[in-house]
Short mmCIF file of C-alpha atoms and ligand atoms in Angstrom, two decimals:
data_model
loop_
_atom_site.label_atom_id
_atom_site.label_comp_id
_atom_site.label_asym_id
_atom_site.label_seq_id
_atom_site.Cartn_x
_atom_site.Cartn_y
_atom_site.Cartn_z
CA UNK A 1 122.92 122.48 69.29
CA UNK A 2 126.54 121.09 69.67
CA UNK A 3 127.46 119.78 72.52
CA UNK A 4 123.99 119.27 73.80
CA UNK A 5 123.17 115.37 75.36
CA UNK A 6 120.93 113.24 73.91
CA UNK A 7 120.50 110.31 76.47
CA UNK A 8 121.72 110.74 80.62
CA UNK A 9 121.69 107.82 82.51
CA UNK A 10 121.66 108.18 86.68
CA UNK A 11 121.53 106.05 89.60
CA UNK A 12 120.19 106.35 93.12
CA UNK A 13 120.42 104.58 95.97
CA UNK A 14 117.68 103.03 98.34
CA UNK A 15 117.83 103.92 102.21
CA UNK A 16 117.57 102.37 105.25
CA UNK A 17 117.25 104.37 108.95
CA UNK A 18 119.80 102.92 111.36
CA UNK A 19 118.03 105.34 113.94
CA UNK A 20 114.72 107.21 113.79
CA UNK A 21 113.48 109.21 116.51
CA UNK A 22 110.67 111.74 116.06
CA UNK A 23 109.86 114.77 117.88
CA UNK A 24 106.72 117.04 117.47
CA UNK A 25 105.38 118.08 114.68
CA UNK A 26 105.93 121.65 113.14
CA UNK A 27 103.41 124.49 111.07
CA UNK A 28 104.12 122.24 107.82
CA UNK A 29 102.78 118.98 109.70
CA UNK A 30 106.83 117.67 109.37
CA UNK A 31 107.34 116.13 112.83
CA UNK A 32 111.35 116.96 113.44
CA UNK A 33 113.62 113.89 113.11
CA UNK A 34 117.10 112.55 114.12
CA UNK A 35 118.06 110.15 112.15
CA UNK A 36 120.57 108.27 111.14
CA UNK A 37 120.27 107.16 107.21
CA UNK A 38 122.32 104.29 105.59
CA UNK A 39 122.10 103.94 101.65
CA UNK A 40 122.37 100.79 100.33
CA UNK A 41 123.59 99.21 97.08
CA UNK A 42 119.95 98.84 95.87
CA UNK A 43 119.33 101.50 92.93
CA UNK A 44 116.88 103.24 91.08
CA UNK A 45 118.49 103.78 87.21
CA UNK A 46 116.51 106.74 85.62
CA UNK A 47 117.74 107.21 82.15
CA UNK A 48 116.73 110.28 80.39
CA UNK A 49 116.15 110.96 76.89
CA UNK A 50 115.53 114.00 74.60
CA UNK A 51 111.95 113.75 73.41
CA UNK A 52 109.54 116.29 72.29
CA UNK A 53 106.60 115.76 75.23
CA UNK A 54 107.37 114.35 79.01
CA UNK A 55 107.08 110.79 79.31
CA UNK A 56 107.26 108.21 82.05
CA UNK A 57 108.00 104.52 81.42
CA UNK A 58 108.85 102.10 84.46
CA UNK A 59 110.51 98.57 84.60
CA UNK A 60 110.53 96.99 88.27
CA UNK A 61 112.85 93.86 89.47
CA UNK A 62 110.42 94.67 92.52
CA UNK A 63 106.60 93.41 93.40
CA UNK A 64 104.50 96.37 94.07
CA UNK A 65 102.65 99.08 91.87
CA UNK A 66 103.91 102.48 91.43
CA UNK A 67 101.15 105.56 90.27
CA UNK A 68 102.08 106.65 86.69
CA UNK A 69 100.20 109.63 87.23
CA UNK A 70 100.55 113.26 88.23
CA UNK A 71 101.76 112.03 91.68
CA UNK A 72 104.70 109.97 90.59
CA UNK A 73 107.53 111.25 92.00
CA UNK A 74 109.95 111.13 89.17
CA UNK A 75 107.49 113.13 86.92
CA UNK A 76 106.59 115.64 89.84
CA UNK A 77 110.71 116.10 90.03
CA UNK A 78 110.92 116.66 85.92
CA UNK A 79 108.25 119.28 86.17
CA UNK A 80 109.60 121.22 88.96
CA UNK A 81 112.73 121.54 87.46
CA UNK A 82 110.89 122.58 84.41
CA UNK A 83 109.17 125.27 86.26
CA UNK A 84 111.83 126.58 88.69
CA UNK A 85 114.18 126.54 85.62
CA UNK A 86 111.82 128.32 82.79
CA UNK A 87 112.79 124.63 80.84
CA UNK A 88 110.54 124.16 77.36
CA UNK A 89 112.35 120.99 77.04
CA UNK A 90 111.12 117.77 76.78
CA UNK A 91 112.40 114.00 78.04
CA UNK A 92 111.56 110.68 78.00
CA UNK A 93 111.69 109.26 81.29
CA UNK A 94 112.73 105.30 82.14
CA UNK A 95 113.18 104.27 85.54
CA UNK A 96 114.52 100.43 86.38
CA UNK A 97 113.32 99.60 89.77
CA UNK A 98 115.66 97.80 92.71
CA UNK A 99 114.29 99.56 95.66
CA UNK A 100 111.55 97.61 97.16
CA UNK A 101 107.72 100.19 96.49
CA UNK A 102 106.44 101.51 99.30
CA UNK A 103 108.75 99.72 101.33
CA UNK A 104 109.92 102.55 103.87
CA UNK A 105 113.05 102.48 101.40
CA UNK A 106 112.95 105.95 99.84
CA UNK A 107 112.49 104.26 96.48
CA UNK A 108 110.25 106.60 94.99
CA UNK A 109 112.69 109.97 96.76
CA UNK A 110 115.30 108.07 95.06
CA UNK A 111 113.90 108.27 91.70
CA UNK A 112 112.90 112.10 92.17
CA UNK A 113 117.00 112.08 92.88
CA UNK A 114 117.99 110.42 90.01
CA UNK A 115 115.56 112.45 87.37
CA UNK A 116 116.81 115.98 89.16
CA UNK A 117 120.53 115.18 88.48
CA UNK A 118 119.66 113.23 85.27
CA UNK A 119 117.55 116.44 84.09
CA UNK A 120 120.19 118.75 85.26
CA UNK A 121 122.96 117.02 83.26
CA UNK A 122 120.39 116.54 79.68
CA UNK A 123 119.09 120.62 79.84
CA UNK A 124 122.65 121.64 80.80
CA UNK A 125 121.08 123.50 83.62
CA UNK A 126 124.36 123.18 85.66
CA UNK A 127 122.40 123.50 89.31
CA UNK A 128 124.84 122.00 91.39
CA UNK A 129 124.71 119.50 93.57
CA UNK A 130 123.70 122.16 96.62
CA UNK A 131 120.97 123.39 94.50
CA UNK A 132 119.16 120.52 93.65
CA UNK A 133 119.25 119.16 97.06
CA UNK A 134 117.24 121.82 98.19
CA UNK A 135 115.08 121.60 95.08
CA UNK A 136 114.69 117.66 95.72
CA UNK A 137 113.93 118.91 99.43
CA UNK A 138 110.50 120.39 98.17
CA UNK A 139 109.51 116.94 96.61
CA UNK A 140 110.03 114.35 100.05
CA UNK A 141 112.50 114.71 102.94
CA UNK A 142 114.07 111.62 101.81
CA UNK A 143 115.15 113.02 98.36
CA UNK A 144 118.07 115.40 99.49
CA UNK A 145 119.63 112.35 101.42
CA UNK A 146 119.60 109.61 97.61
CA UNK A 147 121.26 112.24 96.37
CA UNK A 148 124.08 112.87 99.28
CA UNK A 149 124.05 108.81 100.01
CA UNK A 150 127.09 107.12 101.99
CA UNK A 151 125.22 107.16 105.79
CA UNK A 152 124.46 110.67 107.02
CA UNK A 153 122.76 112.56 109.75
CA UNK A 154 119.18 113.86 109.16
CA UNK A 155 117.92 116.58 111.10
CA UNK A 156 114.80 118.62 110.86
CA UNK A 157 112.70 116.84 108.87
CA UNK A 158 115.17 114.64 107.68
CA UNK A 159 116.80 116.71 104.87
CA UNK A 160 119.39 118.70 107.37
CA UNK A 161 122.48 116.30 106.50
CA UNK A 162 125.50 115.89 107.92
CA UNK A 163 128.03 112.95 106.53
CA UNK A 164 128.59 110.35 109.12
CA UNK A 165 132.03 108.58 109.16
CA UNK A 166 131.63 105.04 109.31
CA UNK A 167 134.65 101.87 108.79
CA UNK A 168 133.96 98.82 106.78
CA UNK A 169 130.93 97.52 104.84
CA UNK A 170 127.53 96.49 106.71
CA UNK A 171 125.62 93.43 105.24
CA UNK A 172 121.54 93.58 105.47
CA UNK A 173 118.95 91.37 104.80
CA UNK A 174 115.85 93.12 103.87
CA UNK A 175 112.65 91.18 104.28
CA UNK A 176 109.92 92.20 102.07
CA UNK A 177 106.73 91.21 104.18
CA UNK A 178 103.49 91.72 101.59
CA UNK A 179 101.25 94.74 102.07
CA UNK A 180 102.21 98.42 102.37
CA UNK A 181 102.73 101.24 104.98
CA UNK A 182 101.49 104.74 104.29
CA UNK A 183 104.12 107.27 105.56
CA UNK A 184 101.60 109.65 106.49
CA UNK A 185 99.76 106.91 108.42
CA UNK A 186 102.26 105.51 110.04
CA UNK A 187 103.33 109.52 111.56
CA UNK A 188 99.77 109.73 112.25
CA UNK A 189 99.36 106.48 114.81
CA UNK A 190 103.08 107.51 115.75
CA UNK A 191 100.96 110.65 117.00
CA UNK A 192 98.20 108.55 118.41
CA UNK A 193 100.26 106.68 120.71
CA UNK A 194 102.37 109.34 122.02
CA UNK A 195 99.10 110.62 122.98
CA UNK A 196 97.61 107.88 124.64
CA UNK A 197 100.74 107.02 126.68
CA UNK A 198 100.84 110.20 128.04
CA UNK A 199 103.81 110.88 126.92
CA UNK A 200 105.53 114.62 125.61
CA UNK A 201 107.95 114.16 122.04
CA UNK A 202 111.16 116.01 122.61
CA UNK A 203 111.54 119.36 120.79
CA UNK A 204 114.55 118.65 119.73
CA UNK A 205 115.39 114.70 119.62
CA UNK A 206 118.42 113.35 120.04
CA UNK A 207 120.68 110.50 118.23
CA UNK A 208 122.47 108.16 120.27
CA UNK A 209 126.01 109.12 120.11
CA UNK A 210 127.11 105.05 120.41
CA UNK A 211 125.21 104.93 117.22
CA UNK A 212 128.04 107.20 115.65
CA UNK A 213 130.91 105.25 117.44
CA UNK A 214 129.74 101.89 116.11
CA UNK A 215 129.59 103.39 112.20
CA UNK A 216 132.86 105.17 112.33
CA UNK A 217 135.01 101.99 114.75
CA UNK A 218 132.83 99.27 112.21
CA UNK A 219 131.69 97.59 115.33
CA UNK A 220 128.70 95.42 114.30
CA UNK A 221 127.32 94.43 118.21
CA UNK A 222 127.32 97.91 118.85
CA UNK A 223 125.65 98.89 115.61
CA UNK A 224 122.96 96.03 116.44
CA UNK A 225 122.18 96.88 119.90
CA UNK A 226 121.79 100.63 118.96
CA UNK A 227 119.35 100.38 115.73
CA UNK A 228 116.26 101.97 116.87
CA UNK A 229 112.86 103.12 115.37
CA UNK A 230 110.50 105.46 117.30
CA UNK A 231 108.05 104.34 114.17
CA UNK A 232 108.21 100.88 114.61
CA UNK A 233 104.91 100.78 116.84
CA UNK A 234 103.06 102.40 115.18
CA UNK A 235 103.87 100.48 111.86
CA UNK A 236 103.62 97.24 114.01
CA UNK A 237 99.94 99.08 115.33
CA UNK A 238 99.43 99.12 110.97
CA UNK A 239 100.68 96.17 109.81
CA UNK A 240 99.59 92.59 111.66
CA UNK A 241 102.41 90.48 110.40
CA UNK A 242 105.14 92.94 110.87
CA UNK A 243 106.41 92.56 114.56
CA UNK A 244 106.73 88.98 113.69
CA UNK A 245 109.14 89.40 110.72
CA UNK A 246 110.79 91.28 112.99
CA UNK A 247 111.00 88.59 116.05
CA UNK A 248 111.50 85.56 113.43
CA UNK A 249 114.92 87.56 111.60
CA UNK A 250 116.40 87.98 114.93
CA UNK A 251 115.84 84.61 116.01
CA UNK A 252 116.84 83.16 112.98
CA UNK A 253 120.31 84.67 113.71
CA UNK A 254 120.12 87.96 112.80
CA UNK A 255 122.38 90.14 115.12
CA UNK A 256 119.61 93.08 114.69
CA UNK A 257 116.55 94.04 113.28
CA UNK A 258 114.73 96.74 112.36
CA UNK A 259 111.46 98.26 110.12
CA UNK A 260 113.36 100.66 107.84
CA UNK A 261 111.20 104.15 108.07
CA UNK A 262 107.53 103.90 107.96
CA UNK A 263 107.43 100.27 106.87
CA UNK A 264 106.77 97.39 106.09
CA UNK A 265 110.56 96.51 104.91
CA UNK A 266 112.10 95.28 107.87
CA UNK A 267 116.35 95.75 107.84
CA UNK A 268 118.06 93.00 109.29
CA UNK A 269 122.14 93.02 110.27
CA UNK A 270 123.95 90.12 109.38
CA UNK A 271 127.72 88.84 109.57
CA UNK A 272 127.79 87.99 105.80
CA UNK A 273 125.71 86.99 102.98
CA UNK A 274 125.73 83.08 103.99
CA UNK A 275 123.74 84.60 106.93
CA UNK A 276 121.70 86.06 104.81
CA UNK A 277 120.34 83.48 103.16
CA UNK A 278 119.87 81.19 105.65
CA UNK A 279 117.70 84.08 107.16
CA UNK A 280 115.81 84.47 104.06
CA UNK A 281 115.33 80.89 103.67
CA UNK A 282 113.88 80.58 107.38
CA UNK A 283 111.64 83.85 106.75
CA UNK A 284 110.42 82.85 103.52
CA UNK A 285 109.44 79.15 104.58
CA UNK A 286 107.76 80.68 107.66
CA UNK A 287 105.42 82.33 104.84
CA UNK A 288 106.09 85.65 106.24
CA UNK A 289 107.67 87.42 103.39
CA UNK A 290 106.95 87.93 100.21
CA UNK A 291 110.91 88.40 99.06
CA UNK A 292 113.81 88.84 100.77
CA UNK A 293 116.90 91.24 99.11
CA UNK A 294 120.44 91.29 100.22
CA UNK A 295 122.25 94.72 100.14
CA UNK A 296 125.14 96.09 101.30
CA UNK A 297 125.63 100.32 102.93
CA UNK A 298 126.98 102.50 102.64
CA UNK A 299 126.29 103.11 98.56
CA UNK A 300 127.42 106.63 97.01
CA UNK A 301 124.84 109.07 96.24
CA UNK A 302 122.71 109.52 93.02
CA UNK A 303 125.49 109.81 90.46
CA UNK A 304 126.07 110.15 86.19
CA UNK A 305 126.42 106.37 85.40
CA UNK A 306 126.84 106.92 80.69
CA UNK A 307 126.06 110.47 78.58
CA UNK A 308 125.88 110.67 75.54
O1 C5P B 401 108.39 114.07 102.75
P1 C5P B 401 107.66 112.80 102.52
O2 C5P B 401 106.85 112.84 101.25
O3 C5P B 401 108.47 111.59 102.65
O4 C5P B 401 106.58 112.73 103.69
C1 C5P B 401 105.33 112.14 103.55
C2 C5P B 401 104.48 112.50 104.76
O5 C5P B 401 105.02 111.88 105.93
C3 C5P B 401 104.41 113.96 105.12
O6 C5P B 401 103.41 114.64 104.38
C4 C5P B 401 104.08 113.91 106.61
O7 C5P B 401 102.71 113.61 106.80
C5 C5P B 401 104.88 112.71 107.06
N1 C5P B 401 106.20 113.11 107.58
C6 C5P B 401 106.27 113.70 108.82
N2 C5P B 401 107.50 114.11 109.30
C7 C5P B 401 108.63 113.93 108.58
C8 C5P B 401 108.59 113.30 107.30
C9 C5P B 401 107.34 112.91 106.82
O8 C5P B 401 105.26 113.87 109.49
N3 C5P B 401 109.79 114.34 109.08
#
């Protein structure tokens, strides 16, 4: 066939939630969300390659296992394309690993990302970026948003995106702490302890509009002192160590801290990368991490890095 790619190569970015607050949950189970994504300059490189069955082959710069199987989320992406599109085609799948597993990152919806626009490109499907976001929808909330990255609004269950405007570049520290958080689990004891405080999730929650002035004026107080994660009890509730990786990154001069999603990654503001470290160092001879990673937001969306 002339013309027709042999070899694709895309990356997508990691994500971290600046804000997260959850409302009830709907028919689907999805509890409605407004939040407040940043992506980060931590990627996922899928690079796609003609072959005559589907393969999947994964090299990680990360700790952590990731399922080969039917459930892995870059295969489940190749097949749904294959289905939706009526594709008889064929690729062999690598994915290099940045994105910390399991990590409340969106490593995994980042991959999916990658392997939709990487698939899209090496069939000549021409989908569109519109299209595949709604495909990647299907596979994780968090997909749509790798795809979109820079920092965005997420509404509904987190795949309603709106670009946010931010100034500048934000420095994080993300501490690695060992163990992992099921999403599912963590929205479950989210559930749990609404319940037992009584208490009534809003409809329709809200994001806090200084949230928005911090990103777009590049004011880093403000951005600290508005990070906020209606999760982060209930991954605390899940995870023993957690609140104190938390506690010990602030008070080892953090400016804020966070658990990214569902956990256990904790997201930590800092002035610069000097801070960083020092934070790192501190957390790491504490013994409560198992690595620390250094990233800067906002990072573009999933995009064609070589084709050939
Ligand atoms: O879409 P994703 O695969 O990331 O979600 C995993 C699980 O997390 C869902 O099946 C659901 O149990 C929970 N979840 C939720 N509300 C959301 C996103 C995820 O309850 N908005």
């Amino acid at each position: 066939m002339s013309g027709a790619l042999e070899r694709v190569v895309v990356r997508a970015p990691g994500k971290i939630n600046l804000s997260l607050h959850v409302g009830g949950v709907d028919g689907r189970g999805y509890h409605a969300l407004a939040t407040v994504f940043q992506a980060v300059d931590l990627y996922e490189t899928v690079t796609a390659t003609r072959a005559d069955e589907m393969s999947l082959e994964i090299t990680s710069e990360v700790p952590g296992e990731v399922p080969l199987d039917g459930t892995n989320l870059a295969l489940r992406a190749a097949e749904l394309l294959r289905t939706e599109c009526g594709v008889r085609d064929a690729a062999a799948l690598h994915v290099r690993k940045q994105v910390p597993v399991a990590g409340g990152m969106a490593g995994g919806s980042a991959d999916a990302a990658a392997v939709l626009v990487a698939l899209d490109r090496l069939w000549g499907l021409g989908l569109g970026a519109e299209a595949l976001r709604t495909l990647g929808a299907r596979l994780g909330a968090d997909v749509p948003f790798s795809m979109l990255g820079h920092t965005a609004l997420g509404r509904g269950n987190g795949a309603d995106l709106t670009t946010v405007l931010t100034h500048g570049e934000w420095t994080w520290l993300l501490a690695v702490p060992g163990g992992h958080l099921s999403t599912p689990e963590v929205f479950r004891r989210f559930d749990e302890l609404v319940l037992a405080g009584g208490r009534v999730p809003p409809e329709r929650p809200e994001i806090d509009e200084r949230q928005l002035q911090a990103l777009s004026g590049g004011n880093l107080e403000l951005l600290a002192d508005t990070l906020h994660n209606d999760l982060q009890a209930a991954a605390f509730a899940l995870h023993p160590r957690l609140e104190e990786v938390v506690e010990a990154a602030e008070r080892l001069g953090a400016i804020g801290a966070i658990v990214s999603g569902s956990g256990p990654t904790v997201a930590a503001l800092v002035e610069d990368e000097a801070a960083a470290r020092t934070i790192a160092a501190g957390l790491t001879e504490d013994g409560l991490v198992e690595s620390c990673l250094i990233a800067r937001g906002s990072a573009p969306g999933a995009s064609v890095l070589e084709e050939s």
